[in-house]
Structures are given as C-alpha cells and as structure tokens.
CSV table of C-alpha atoms and ligand atoms in Angstrom, one decimal:
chain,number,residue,atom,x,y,z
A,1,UNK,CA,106.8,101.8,55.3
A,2,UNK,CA,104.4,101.7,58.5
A,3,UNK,CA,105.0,104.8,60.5
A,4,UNK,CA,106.2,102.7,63.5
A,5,UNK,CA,108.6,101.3,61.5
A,6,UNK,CA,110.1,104.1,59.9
A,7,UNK,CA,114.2,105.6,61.0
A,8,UNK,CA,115.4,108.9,60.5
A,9,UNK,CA,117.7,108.9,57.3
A,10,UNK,CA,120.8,110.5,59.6
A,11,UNK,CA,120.3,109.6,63.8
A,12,UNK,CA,120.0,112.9,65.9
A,13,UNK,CA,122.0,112.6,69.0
A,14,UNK,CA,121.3,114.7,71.9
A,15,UNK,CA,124.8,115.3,73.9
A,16,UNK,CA,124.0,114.9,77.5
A,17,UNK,CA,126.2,115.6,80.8
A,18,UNK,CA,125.3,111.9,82.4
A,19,UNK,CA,124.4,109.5,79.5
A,20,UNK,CA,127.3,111.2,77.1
A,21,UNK,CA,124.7,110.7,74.4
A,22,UNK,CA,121.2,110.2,73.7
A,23,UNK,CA,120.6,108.2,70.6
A,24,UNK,CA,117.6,108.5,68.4
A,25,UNK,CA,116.8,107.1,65.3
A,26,UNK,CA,112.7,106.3,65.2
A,27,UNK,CA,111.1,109.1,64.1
A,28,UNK,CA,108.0,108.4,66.4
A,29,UNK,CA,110.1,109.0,69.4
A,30,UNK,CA,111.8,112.4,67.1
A,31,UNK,CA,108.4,113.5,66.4
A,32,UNK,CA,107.2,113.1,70.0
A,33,UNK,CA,110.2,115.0,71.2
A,34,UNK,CA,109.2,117.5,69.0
A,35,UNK,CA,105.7,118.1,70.4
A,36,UNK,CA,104.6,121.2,72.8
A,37,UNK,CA,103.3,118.8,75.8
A,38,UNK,CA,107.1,117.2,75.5
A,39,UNK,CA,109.1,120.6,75.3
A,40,UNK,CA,107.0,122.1,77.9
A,41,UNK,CA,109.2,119.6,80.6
A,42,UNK,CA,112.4,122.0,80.2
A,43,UNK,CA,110.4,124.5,82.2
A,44,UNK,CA,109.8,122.3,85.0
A,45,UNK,CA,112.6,121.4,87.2
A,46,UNK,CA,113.7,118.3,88.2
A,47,UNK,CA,114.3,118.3,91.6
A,48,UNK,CA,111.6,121.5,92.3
A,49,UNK,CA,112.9,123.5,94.7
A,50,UNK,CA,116.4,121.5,95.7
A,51,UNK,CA,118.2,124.4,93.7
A,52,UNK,CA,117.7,126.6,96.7
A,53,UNK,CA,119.8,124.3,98.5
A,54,UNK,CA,122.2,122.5,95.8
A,55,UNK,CA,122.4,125.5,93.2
A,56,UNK,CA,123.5,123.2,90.7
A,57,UNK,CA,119.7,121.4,90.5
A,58,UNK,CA,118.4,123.6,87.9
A,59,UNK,CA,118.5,120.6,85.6
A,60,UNK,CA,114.7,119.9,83.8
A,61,UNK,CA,112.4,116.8,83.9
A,62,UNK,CA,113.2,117.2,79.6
A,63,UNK,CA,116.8,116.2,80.5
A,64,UNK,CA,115.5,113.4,83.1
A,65,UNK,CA,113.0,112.0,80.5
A,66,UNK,CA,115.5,111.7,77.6
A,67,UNK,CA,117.7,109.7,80.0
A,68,UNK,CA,115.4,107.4,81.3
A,69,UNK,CA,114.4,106.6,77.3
A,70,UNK,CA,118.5,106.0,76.4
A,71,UNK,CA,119.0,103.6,79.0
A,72,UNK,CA,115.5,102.1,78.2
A,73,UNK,CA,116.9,101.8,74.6
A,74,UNK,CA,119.9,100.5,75.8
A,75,UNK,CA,118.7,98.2,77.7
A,76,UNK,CA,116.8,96.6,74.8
A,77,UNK,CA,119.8,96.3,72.8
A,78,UNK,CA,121.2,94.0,75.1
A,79,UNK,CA,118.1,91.9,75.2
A,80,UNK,CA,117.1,92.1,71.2
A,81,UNK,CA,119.0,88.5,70.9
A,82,UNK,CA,117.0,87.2,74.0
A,83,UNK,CA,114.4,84.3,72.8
A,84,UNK,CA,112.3,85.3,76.0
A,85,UNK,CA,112.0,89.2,74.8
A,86,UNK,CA,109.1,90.0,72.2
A,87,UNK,CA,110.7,92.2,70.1
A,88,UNK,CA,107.2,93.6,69.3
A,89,UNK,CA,107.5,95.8,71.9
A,90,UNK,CA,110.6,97.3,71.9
A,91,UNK,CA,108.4,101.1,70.4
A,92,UNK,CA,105.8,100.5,73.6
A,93,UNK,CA,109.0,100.4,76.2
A,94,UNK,CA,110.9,103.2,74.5
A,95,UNK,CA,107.7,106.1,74.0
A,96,UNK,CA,106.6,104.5,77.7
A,97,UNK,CA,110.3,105.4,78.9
A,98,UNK,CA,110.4,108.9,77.2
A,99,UNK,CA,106.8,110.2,78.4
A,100,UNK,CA,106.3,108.5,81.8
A,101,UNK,CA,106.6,111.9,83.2
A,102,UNK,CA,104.9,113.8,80.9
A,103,UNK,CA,102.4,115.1,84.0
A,104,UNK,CA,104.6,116.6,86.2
A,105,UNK,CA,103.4,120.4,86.7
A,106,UNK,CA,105.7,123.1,88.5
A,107,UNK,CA,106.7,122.3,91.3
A,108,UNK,CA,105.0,118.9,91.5
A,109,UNK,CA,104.7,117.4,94.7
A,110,UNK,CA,103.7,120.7,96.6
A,111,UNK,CA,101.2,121.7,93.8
A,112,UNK,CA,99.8,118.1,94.4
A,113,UNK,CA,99.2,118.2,97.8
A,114,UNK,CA,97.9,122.2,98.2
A,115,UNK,CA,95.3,121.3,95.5
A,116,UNK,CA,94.6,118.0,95.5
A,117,UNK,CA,96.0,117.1,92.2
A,118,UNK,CA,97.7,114.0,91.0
A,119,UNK,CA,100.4,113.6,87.9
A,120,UNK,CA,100.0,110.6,86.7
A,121,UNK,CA,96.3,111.4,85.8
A,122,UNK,CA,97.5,114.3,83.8
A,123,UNK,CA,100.2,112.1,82.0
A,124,UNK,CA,97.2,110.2,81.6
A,125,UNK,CA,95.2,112.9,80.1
A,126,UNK,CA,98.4,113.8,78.2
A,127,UNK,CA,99.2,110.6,76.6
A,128,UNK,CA,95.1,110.0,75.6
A,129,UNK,CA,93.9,113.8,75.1
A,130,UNK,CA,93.3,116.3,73.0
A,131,UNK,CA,97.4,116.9,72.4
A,132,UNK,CA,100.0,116.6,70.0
A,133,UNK,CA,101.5,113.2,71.5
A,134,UNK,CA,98.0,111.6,71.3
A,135,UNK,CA,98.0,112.7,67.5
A,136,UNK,CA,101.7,110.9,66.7
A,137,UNK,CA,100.7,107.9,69.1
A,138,UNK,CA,97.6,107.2,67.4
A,139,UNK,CA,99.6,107.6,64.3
A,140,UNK,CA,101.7,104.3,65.5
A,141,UNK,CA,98.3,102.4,66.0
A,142,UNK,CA,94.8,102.8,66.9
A,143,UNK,CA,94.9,101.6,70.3
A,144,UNK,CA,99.1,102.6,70.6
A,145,UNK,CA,97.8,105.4,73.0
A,146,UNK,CA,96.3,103.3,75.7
A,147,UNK,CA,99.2,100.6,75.9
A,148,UNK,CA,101.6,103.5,76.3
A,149,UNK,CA,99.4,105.0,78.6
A,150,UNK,CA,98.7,101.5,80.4
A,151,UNK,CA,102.5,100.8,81.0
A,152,UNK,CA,103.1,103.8,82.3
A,153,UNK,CA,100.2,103.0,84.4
A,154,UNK,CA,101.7,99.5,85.5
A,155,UNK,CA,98.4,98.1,83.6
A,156,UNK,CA,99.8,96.8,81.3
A,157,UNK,CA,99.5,92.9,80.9
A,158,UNK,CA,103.5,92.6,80.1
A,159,UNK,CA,104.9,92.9,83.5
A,160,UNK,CA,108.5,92.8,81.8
A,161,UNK,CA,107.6,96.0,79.8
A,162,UNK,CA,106.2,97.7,83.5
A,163,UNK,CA,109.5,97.0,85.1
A,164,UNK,CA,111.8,98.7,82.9
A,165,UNK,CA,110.3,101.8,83.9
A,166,UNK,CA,108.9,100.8,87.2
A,167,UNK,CA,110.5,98.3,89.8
A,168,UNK,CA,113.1,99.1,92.7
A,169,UNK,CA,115.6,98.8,89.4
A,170,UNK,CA,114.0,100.7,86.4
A,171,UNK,CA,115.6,103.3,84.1
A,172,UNK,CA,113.8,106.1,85.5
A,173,UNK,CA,115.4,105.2,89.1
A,174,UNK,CA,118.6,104.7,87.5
A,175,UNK,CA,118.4,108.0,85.4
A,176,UNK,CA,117.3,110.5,88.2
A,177,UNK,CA,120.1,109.3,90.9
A,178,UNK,CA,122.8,109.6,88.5
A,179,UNK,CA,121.4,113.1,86.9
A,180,UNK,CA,120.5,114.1,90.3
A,181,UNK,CA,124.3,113.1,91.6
A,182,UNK,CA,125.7,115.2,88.9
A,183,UNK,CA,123.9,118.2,88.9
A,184,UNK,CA,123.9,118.9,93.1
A,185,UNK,CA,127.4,117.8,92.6
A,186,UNK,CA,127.0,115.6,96.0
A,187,UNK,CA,129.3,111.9,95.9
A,188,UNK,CA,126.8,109.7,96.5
A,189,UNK,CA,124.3,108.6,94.1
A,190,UNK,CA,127.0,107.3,91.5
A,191,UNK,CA,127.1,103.4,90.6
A,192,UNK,CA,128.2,101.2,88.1
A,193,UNK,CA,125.0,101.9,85.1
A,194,UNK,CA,127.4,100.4,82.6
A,195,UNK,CA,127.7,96.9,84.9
A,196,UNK,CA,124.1,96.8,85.8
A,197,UNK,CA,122.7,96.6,82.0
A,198,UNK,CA,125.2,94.3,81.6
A,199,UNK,CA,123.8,91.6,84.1
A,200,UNK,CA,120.4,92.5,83.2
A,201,UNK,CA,117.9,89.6,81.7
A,202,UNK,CA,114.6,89.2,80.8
A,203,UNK,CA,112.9,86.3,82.4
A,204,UNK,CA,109.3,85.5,81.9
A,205,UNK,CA,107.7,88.4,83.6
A,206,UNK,CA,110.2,90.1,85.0
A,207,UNK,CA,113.9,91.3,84.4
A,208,UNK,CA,116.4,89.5,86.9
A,209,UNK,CA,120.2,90.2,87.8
A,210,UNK,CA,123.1,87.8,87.2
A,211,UNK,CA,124.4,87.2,90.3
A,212,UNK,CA,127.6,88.0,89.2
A,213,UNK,CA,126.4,91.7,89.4
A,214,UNK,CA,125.3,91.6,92.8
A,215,UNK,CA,127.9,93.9,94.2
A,216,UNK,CA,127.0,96.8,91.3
A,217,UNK,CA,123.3,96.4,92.3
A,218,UNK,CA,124.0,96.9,95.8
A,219,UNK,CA,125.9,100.1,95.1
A,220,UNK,CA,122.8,101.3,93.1
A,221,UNK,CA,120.7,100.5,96.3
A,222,UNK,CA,123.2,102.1,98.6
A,223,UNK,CA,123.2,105.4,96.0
A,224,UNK,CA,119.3,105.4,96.2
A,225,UNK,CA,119.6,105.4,100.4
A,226,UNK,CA,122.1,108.2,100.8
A,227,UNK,CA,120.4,110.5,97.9
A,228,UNK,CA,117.3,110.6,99.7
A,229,UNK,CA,118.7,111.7,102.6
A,230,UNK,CA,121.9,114.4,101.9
A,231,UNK,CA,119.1,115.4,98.8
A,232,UNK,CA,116.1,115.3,98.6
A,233,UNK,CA,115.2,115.0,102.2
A,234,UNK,CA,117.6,117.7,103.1
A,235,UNK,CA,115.8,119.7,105.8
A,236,UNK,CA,116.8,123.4,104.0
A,237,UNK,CA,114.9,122.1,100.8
A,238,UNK,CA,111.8,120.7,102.7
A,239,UNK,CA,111.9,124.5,104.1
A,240,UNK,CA,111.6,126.3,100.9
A,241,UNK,CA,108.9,123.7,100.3
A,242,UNK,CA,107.1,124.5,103.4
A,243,UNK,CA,107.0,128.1,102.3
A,244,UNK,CA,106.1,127.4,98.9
A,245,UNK,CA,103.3,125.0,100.5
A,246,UNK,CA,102.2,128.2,102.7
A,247,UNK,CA,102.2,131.0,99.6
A,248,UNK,CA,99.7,128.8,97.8
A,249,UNK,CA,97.8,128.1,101.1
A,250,UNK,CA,97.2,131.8,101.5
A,251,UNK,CA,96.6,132.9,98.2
A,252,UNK,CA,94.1,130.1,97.2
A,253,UNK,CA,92.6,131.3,101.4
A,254,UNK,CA,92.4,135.4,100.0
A,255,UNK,CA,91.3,134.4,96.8
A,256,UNK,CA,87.9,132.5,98.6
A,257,UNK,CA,88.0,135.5,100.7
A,258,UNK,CA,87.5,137.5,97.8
A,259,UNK,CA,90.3,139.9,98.2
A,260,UNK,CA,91.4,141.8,95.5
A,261,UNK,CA,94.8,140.7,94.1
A,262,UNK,CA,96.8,143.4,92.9
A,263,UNK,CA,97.4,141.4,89.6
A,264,UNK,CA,94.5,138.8,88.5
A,265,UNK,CA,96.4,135.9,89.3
A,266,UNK,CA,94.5,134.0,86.1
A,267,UNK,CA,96.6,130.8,85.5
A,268,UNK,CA,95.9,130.0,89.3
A,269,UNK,CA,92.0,130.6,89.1
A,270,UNK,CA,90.8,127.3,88.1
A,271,UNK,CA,93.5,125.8,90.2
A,272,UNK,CA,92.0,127.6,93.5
A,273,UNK,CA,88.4,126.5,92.3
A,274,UNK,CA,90.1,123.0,92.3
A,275,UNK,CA,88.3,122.3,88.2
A,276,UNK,CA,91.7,122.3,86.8
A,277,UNK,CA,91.2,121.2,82.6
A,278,UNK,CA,94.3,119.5,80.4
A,279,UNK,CA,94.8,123.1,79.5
A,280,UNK,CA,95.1,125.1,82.0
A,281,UNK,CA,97.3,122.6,83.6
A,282,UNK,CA,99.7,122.7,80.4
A,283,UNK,CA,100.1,126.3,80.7
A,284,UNK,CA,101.4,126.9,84.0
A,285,UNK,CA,104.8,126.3,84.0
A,286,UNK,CA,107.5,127.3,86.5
A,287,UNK,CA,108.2,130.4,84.9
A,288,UNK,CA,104.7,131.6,85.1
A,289,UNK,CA,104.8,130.3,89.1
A,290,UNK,CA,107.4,132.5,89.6
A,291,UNK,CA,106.5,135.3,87.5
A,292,UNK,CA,103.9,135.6,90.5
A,293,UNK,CA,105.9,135.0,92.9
A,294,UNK,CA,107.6,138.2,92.5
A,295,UNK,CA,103.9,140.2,91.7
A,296,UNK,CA,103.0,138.8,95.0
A,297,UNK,CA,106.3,140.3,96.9
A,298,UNK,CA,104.2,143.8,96.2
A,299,UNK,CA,100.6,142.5,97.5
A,300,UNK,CA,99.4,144.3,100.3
A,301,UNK,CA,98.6,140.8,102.4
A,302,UNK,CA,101.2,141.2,104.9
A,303,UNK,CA,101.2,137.2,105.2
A,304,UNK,CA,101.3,136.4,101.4
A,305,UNK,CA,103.6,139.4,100.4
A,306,UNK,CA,106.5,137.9,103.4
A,307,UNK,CA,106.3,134.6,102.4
A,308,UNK,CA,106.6,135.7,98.5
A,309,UNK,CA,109.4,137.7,99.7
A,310,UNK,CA,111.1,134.7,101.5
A,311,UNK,CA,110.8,132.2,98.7
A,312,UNK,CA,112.0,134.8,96.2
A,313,UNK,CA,114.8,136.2,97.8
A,314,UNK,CA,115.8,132.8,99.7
A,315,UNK,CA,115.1,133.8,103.1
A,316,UNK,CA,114.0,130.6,104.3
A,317,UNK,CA,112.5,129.4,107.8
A,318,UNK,CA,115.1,127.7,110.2
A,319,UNK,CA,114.0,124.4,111.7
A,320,UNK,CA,114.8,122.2,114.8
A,321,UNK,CA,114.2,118.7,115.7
A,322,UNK,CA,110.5,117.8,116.8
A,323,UNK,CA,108.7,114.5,117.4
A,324,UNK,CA,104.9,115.5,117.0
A,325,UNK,CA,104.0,112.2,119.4
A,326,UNK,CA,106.4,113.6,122.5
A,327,UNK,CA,106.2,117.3,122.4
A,328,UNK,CA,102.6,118.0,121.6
A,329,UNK,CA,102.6,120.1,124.9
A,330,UNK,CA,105.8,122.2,123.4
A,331,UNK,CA,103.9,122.6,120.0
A,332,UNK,CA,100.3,124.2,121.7
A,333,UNK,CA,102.5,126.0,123.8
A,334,UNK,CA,104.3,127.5,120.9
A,335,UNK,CA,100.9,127.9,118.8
A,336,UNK,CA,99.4,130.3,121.6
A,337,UNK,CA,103.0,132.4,122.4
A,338,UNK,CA,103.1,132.8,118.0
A,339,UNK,CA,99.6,134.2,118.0
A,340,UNK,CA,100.3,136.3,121.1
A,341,UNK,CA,103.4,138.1,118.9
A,342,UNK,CA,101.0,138.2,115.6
A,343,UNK,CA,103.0,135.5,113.9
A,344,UNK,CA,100.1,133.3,112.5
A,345,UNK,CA,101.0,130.1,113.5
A,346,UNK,CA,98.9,128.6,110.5
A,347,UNK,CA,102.0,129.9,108.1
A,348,UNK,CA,104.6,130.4,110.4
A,349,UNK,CA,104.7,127.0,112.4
A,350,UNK,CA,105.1,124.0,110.2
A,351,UNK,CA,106.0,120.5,110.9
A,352,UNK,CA,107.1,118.5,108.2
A,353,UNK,CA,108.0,114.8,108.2
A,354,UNK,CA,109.5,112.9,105.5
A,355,UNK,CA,110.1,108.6,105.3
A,356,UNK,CA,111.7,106.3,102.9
A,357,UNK,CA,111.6,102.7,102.8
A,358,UNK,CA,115.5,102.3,101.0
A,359,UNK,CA,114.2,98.6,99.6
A,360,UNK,CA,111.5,96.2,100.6
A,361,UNK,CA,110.8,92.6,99.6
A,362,UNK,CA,107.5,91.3,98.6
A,363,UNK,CA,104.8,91.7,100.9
A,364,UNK,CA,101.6,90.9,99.6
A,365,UNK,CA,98.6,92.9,100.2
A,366,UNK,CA,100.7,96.0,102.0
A,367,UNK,CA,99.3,99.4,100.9
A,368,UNK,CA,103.0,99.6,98.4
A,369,UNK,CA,103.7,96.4,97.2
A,370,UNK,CA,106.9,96.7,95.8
A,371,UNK,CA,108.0,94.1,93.4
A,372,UNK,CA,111.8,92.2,95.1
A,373,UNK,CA,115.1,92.0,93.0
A,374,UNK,CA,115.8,88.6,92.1
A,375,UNK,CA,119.3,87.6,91.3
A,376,UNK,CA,119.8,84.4,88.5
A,377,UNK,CA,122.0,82.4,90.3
A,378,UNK,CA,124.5,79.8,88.8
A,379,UNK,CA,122.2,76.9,89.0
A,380,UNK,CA,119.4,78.8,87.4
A,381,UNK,CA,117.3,79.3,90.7
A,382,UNK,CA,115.8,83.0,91.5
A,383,UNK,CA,116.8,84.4,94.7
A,384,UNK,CA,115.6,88.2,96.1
A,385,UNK,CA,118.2,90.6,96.5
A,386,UNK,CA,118.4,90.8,100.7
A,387,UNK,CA,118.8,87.2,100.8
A,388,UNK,CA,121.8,87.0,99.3
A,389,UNK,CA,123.1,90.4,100.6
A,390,UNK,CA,124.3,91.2,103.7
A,391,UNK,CA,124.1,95.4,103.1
A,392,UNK,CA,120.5,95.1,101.2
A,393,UNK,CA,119.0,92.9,104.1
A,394,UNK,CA,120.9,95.9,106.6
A,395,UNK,CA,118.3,98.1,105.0
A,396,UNK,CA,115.4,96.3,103.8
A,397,UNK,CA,112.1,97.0,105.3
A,398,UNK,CA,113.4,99.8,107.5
A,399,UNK,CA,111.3,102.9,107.2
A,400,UNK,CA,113.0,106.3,108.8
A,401,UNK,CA,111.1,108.9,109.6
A,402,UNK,CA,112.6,112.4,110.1
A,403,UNK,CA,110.3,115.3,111.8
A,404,UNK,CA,111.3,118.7,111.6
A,405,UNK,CA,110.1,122.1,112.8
A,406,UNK,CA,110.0,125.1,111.0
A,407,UNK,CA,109.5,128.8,111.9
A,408,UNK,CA,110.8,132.3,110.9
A,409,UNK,CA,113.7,132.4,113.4
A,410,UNK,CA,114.7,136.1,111.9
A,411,UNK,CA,110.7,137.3,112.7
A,412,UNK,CA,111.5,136.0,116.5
A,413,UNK,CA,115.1,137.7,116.8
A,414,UNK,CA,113.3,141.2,115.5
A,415,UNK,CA,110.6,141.1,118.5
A,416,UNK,CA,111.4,143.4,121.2
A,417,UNK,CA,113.6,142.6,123.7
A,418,UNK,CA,111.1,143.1,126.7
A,419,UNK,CA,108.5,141.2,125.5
A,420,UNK,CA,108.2,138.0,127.7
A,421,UNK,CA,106.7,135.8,124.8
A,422,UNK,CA,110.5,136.3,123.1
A,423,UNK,CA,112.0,134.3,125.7
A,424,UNK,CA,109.8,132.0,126.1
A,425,UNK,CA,109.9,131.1,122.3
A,426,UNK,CA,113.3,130.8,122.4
A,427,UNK,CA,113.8,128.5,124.9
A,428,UNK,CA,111.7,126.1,123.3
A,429,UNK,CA,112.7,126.6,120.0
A,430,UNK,CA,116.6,126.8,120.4
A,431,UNK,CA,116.9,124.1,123.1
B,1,ZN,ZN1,111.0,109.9,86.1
C-alpha cells in the first residue's frame, strides 16, 4: 500500500480538554507528530506571555495544532459524501491543518518584531528543509512538500483547501478561541463548534454556511470580538510584552556594544547579528529564553538586570491611557523629567497600541483582503454574513484602536520625596 494510503492497525487518540478527543488513524499525520520540529511546539506557548495575566494560559501551540487538525478532520467527514469536494485532498487539508504553525518561535510576535523575523517563512523552511517533516512529506509524494507548504501559504490553487485553515471561519480560528477560552478560564470565547460543522458546505471555491446556522456563526464572531479584547489585548499582558520587547532591545544594544555578558548568551548570537539559520531557530525554545532570563537577573547592566528582574519575578510596568496624536506635548515632557531622574526613557517609557478589525467584507485591493462569509440561503443564492445580520454588520469594518502608556510606577514612588521631577511625573502620569 502507498504510504499515503496507509492506517494505523489500532487508531491513537489523543485525550484533549477542548476537542474531548483527537482522532488519528494515517500514519503520515502519526509519523509527523512524531518528528522533533512537531514536538518542539509543546515548548512554546500558546498565548506567549498571557500566563502572566490569566495563569491558566500555559497551554502549548502542540495542543493548539492538534486541535485545529481534528476539527479539520472532522470537517472532512462531513463533506466526504459531497460531489463538489475532491476527496484527493482530504491528506493535503489534514498535514496543512496539523503544521500550519509549525514556525512559531518563543514568544512569537515580540521575537518577530525585535529582530525582524517572520514565522511563516520558518514554517516555510520547516515544511521544505533539511528536517524530519520534509523527509515524511516527501515520503507522501515528490512534490507533497510544496502543496502543504503552499496551502499553508494561501498559494495554493484550491481556494476551498486555503479556507479550511485560513478565512474569518477556519479551524485554526475556531481551535485557538475555544482552547484559549478554556485555559484563561474567561466566558467569552465559547460557541456552538458542534453547530457550525454541521452547516458547513463546500461550494466551488469556497466553504459557505447554511443559513439555518446563522445565529451559531454569529456567536463565533461575537466570541472572536470579546477574546481579543478581555485576552489577548488585555493591557497587563501587552505590559509583560513591552518588557520582554525591552530585555531583548538592550541585550541585542550591549551585545553590539561589545559588553561582556556574564554568561555567553550563544543561542541569541546569530539572532542579534540578525543571520538566523533553520537551526538555530529550532533550538531556542522558551525554556532556553527563560533559562536567560533568570542569568540576566545577575548581569551587572543595571537596565538589562531590572527588566530581567521584572519579567521574571512579575513585577510589571503600570500603564495609563494615552492618545499619541493629543498628548505629544505630555509625552516630551515626560521623556526629559525620566532622563532628569536616570530612568532611561528608551526602556522605561513605552507606548503600545493594539487594533482589531472583529470582521470585514470584501474589499478588493485593501492592504488585508479578507475573504466575506457567505450564507447558502433557501433559494440557493450566496449572501455575506453582515447582510443578513444585524450584530455582524454592528461590527463589520470597525477598527478599534487602544493606546496605552507604560512606565515603572514602583521606580517613580521610590524617588525622593523632595525632588521636584517626582511631582511633576505624577501629575501627568496619574491624572
Ligand atoms: Zn494556529
């Protein structure tokens, strides 16, 4: 029997706190699961630093990408009788499902942005590299490795294999509110999964809803709004972010300096000279980020060893409402008084602004197009989502921005009390 083709003689199950189970029976997706690129995902967290703020969120991007390939499996059980589904690619969705987030490094979106990396090129790399998935995926078929890599990608030419695992209603959406839900333990974020997959269909390039499952879809969209704001825009989080942001600003800053690091901070060295390889990306982890964290708590940098100290130990930087286009006078104000007290404003006064766009219709040519829901009505016509819905169009297109400002408010209080830049950074900051 072809490889592709071929089941395990018993199915594994993997017991799981959202999904119940996770099914497997193709020992492709088995051996993939098996592989050191795939296990290395339980040592990166899923939600990065949220667990400073929802304890609970130590859950790992393993659990999330196990999810998102059972309800991509599931999903293809309910369309397997479908005339319109090609069957041949029921292995493509499920391998895309399980290793669309195969890039992630520790601490993702902060690691991105300090040195200008991007995780999709290493799932990328990953998927078509030198690594034990490329050796199974080429095992499936020659060119296997690129359409897995291309779907992921949204390349792919099958638009109806890209939306399962990216549209504004794709398994890895559905899979990360839900997981995310459960393991903060907040009540929002919960819909009707069950429902949705139900109403589900695939239809020439795209999968639509039955209309008869509107109201479950709305609830999904309604989940998606609240969870970005109670979670993962919650203002303590985006603090430990900031400081997480500012430790790898100031040790990548003493490492061009040439200062000499107590420990040789090696897994971040090729990171700092910004020519990171597949390999050194693979190894670092969160536990080795970490591992440094606390090294770093004894550097003698005053700057790197206090913000070490903070992200370790959870003493995070308090924050205050601050619109950047109004109170630019407050903020150069502010920059001078922090300088004046030896509180380098570079690391210790940090506006951070975060936006979501909830759900958006079509709009060709914008910088995201996002690809509309479209409900199957009675009569067989396609309608998007907001034009049937009086919540979704409430919502739709509406981008909210939320500024914050964040300093050390314990550093401030511990200044002496005759020093006139205290007050004066007080009443800006606490007002
Ligand atoms: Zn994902």
């Amino acid at each position: 029997m072809a490889y592709k083709d071929e089941k395990l003689n018993e199915e594994k199950v993997f017991k799981d706190p959202v999904h119940r189970y996770v099914h497997v029976r193709d020992r492709v997706i088995w051996d993939l699961i098996g592989t050191r690129e795939f296990q290395r995902l339980r040592r990166i967290k899923q939600l990065g630093t949220t667990y400073l703020t929802f304890h609970g969120a130590e859950h790992s991007r393993f659990s999330h990408s196990l999810g998102v390939y059972e309800i991509v499996r599931r999903i293809l059980v309910n369309f397997e009788d479908r005339p319109t589904w090609n069957r041949e690619e029921r292995l493509l969705c499920l391998c895309a499902g399980l290793l669309h987030d195969l890039g992630h490094g520790p601490f993702s979106h902060t690691f991105e942005k300090v040195f200008k990396l991007d995780h999709e090129e290493f799932t990328r790399a990953i998927i078509l590299g030198d690594t034990q998935v490329n050796q199974i995926l080429t095992r499936v078929g020659k060119e296997f490795p690129q359409k897995v890599a291309d779907v992921i990608n949204k390349t792919y030419h099958d638009k109806l294999v890209v939306s399962l695992i990216s549209s504004q209603i794709d398994a890895d959406r559905m899979d990360y509110l839900q997981r995310d839900a459960y393991f903060t333990g907040v009540s929002y974020g919960h819909f009707d999964m069950e429902r949705i997959l139900r109403v589900m269909r695939p239809l020439e390039d795209q999968v639509v809803i039955k209309e008869s499952g509107m109201h479950a879809v709305e609830d999904y969209i309604m989940s998606r709004y609240q969870m970005y704001w109670q979670v993962y825009f919650h203002p303590v989080t985006r603090s430990a972010d900031v400081i997480l942001t500012k430790i790898l600003h100031r040790v990548k800053e003493l490492y061009h300096e040439g200062y000499t690091f107590r420990v040789q901070p090696v897994p971040f060295i090729s990171f700092f000279e910004e020519d990171v390889s597949l390999s050194d990306y693979i190894h670092l982890d969160e536990g080795v980020v970490l591992y440094y964290f606390q090294m770093w708590e004894e550097e003698a940098d005053p700057i790197l060893r206090d913000l070490a100290d903070r992200f370790v130990n959870r003493r995070l930087f308090k924050y205050t409402e601050f619109n950047p286009n109004l109170q630019m006078k407050d903020w150069m104000e502010l920059y001078q008084l922090f300088r004046d007290v030896d509180l380098d404003p570079e690391y210790y006064l940090v506006v951070d602004s975060s936006s979501d766009l909830p759900y958006d219709f079509y709009r060709p040519g914008e910088e995201e197009e996002r690809l509309p829901i479209h409900l199957l009505m009675p009569n067989q016509e396609l309608k998007e989502l907001s034009r049937q819905s009086d919540i979704v169009e409430g919502i739709s297109g509406k981008k909210r921005t939320d500024h914050k400002l964040y300093f050390p408010r314990d550093a401030i209080e511990q200044l002496a009390d005759d020093r006139p830049e205290k007050e004066k950074i007080k009443r800006i900051l606490y007002r």
